Coordinates of N, CA and C in Angstrom, one line a residue:
D1 N 44.1 127.9 156.5 CA 45.5 128.1 156.2 C 45.6 129.5 155.4
S2 N 46.3 130.4 156.0 CA 46.4 131.7 155.4 C 47.2 131.7 154.1
M3 N 48.0 130.7 153.9 CA 48.9 130.7 152.7 C 48.1 130.2 151.5
S4 N 46.9 129.8 151.6 CA 46.1 129.5 150.4 C 45.0 130.6 150.2
D5 N 45.3 131.8 150.7 CA 44.4 132.9 150.6 C 44.1 133.3 149.2
T6 N 42.9 133.9 148.9 CA 42.6 134.3 147.6 C 43.4 135.5 147.1
N7 N 44.0 136.2 148.1 CA 44.9 137.3 147.7 C 46.3 136.9 147.4
D8 N 46.5 135.6 147.3 CA 47.8 135.0 147.0 C 48.3 135.4 145.6
R9 N 49.5 135.9 145.5 CA 50.1 136.1 144.1 C 51.5 135.7 144.1
L10 N 52.0 135.3 142.9 CA 53.3 134.9 142.6 C 54.2 136.2 142.5
L11 N 55.3 136.2 143.2 CA 56.2 137.3 143.2 C 57.4 137.1 142.2
E12 N 58.0 135.9 142.3 CA 59.1 135.5 141.4 C 59.3 134.0 141.5
V13 N 60.2 133.5 140.7 CA 60.6 132.1 140.8 C 62.1 132.1 141.1
V14 N 62.5 131.4 142.1 CA 63.9 131.4 142.6 C 64.5 130.0 142.4
T15 N 65.6 129.9 141.8 CA 66.3 128.6 141.6 C 67.2 128.4 142.8
M16 N 66.9 127.3 143.6 CA 67.6 127.1 144.8 C 67.4 125.6 145.2
P17 N 68.2 125.1 146.2 CA 68.0 123.8 146.7 C 66.6 123.8 147.5
C18 N 65.8 122.8 147.2 CA 64.5 122.8 147.8 C 64.5 121.9 149.0
P19 N 64.1 122.4 150.2 CA 64.1 121.5 151.4 C 62.9 120.5 151.4
I20 N 61.9 120.7 150.5 CA 60.8 119.8 150.4 C 61.1 118.6 149.6
C21 N 61.6 118.7 148.4 CA 61.9 117.6 147.5 C 63.4 117.2 147.4
G22 N 64.3 118.1 147.9 CA 65.7 117.8 147.9 C 66.4 118.1 146.6
L23 N 65.7 118.7 145.6 CA 66.2 119.0 144.3 C 66.5 120.5 144.1
V24 N 67.4 120.8 143.2 CA 67.6 122.2 142.9 C 66.7 122.5 141.7
H25 N 65.7 123.5 141.9 CA 64.8 123.8 140.8 C 64.2 125.2 141.1
G26 N 63.4 125.6 140.2 CA 62.7 126.9 140.4 C 61.6 126.8 141.4
I27 N 61.7 127.5 142.5 CA 60.7 127.5 143.5 C 59.9 128.8 143.5
E28 N 58.6 128.7 143.6 CA 57.8 129.9 143.5 C 57.8 130.7 144.8
K29 N 58.0 132.0 144.8 CA 58.0 132.9 145.9 C 56.6 133.6 145.8
H30 N 55.8 133.4 146.8 CA 54.4 134.0 146.8 C 54.3 135.0 148.0
I31 N 53.2 135.8 147.8 CA 52.8 136.7 148.9 C 51.3 136.6 149.1
C32 N 50.8 136.6 150.3 CA 49.4 136.5 150.6 C 49.1 137.4 151.8
T33 N 47.8 137.4 152.2 CA 47.4 138.0 153.4 C 47.5 137.0 154.5
G34 N 48.4 137.1 155.4 CA 48.5 136.2 156.6 C 47.7 136.8 157.7
V35 N 47.3 135.9 158.6 CA 46.5 136.3 159.8 C 47.1 135.6 161.0
I36 N 47.3 136.4 162.0 CA 47.9 135.9 163.3 C 47.2 136.6 164.4
S37 N 47.2 136.0 165.6 CA 46.7 136.6 166.8 C 47.8 137.0 167.7
I38 N 47.9 138.3 168.0 CA 48.9 138.9 168.9 C 48.2 139.5 170.1
K39 N 48.5 138.9 171.3 CA 47.8 139.3 172.5 C 46.3 139.4 172.4
G40 N 45.7 138.4 171.7 CA 44.3 138.3 171.5 C 43.7 139.2 170.4
V41 N 44.6 139.9 169.7 CA 44.1 140.8 168.6 C 44.4 140.1 167.3
R42 N 43.4 140.0 166.4 CA 43.5 139.4 165.1 C 44.2 140.4 164.2
V43 N 45.4 140.0 163.6 CA 46.2 141.0 162.8 C 46.3 140.4 161.4
E44 N 46.1 141.1 160.4 CA 46.3 140.7 159.0 C 47.6 141.4 158.5
Y45 N 48.4 140.7 157.8 CA 49.7 141.3 157.4 C 50.2 140.6 156.1
P46 N 51.1 141.3 155.3 CA 51.6 140.6 154.1 C 52.6 139.5 154.5
E47 N 52.3 138.3 154.0 CA 53.1 137.1 154.4 C 53.7 136.5 153.1
E48 N 55.0 136.3 153.1 CA 55.7 135.7 152.0 C 56.1 134.3 152.3
Y49 N 56.1 133.4 151.3 CA 56.4 132.0 151.5 C 56.9 131.4 150.1
F50 N 57.5 130.3 150.2 CA 57.9 129.5 149.0 C 57.0 128.4 148.8
R51 N 56.9 128.0 147.5 CA 56.1 126.8 147.2 C 56.8 125.9 146.2
C52 N 57.0 124.6 146.6 CA 57.6 123.6 145.7 C 56.5 123.0 144.9
N53 N 56.7 123.0 143.5 CA 55.7 122.4 142.6 C 55.9 121.0 142.3
N54 N 56.7 120.3 143.0 CA 56.9 118.8 142.8 C 55.6 118.1 143.0
P55 N 55.0 117.5 142.0 CA 53.6 116.9 142.1 C 53.6 115.7 143.1
V56 N 54.7 115.3 143.6 CA 54.7 114.2 144.7 C 54.1 114.7 146.0
F57 N 54.2 116.0 146.2 CA 53.8 116.6 147.5 C 52.4 117.3 147.3
S58 N 51.6 117.2 148.3 CA 50.3 117.8 148.3 C 50.4 119.3 148.7
D59 N 49.4 120.1 148.5 CA 49.4 121.5 148.8 C 49.7 121.8 150.2
D60 N 49.4 120.8 151.1 CA 49.6 121.0 152.5 C 51.1 120.8 152.9
E61 N 51.8 120.1 152.0 CA 53.2 119.7 152.3 C 54.2 120.5 151.5
N62 N 53.8 121.3 150.6 CA 54.8 121.9 149.7 C 55.1 123.4 149.9
I63 N 54.7 123.9 151.1 CA 54.9 125.3 151.4 C 56.0 125.4 152.6
F64 N 56.9 126.4 152.4 CA 57.9 126.6 153.5 C 58.3 128.0 153.4
E65 N 58.9 128.5 154.6 CA 59.5 129.8 154.7 C 61.0 129.7 155.0
S66 N 61.8 130.6 154.5 CA 63.2 130.6 154.9 C 63.2 131.3 156.3
G67 N 64.3 131.2 157.0 CA 64.5 131.9 158.3 C 64.3 133.4 158.1
E68 N 64.9 134.0 157.0 CA 64.8 135.4 156.8 C 63.3 135.8 156.5
M69 N 62.6 135.0 155.7 CA 61.2 135.2 155.4 C 60.4 135.2 156.7
L70 N 60.6 134.2 157.5 CA 59.9 134.1 158.8 C 60.1 135.4 159.6
N71 N 61.3 135.8 159.8 CA 61.6 137.0 160.5 C 60.9 138.2 159.9
N72 N 60.9 138.4 158.6 CA 60.3 139.5 158.0 C 58.8 139.4 158.1
N73 N 58.2 138.2 158.0 CA 56.7 138.1 158.2 C 56.3 138.5 159.6
L74 N 57.1 138.0 160.6 CA 56.8 138.4 162.0 C 56.9 139.9 162.2
A75 N 57.9 140.5 161.6 CA 58.1 142.0 161.8 C 57.0 142.7 161.2
R76 N 56.5 142.3 160.0 CA 55.3 142.9 159.4 C 54.1 142.8 160.2
A77 N 53.9 141.6 160.8 CA 52.8 141.3 161.7 C 52.8 142.3 162.9
R78 N 54.0 142.4 163.5 CA 54.1 143.3 164.7 C 53.9 144.7 164.3
A79 N 54.3 145.1 163.1 CA 54.1 146.5 162.7 C 52.6 146.8 162.5
Q80 N 51.9 145.8 161.9 CA 50.4 145.9 161.8 C 49.7 146.0 163.1
Y81 N 50.2 145.2 164.1 CA 49.6 145.2 165.4 C 49.8 146.5 166.1
K82 N 51.0 147.1 166.0 CA 51.2 148.5 166.6 C 50.3 149.5 165.9
L83 N 50.0 149.4 164.7 CA 49.1 150.3 164.0 C 47.7 150.3 164.5
R84 N 47.3 149.1 165.0 CA 45.9 148.9 165.5 C 45.8 149.3 167.0
K85 N 46.9 149.5 167.7 CA 46.8 149.8 169.1 C 46.3 151.3 169.3

């Protein structure tokens, strides 16, 4: 899982409704090195995501991306792919 990368770092804490636990609380916004395959080419890119720290959920269950985040992550991946061509 790329989101548990050793390059992972905390960017900020955002207070918002959490889709994981259903509560409004401080959710950690992280960045790490994501890895994706585009047309058979392995591409590394900066990937942002949110993490809910509610102890009820395991590390596999507590990570999510907003729609905007997902779009930005994919745009960064495509940009890195174009640089490799």
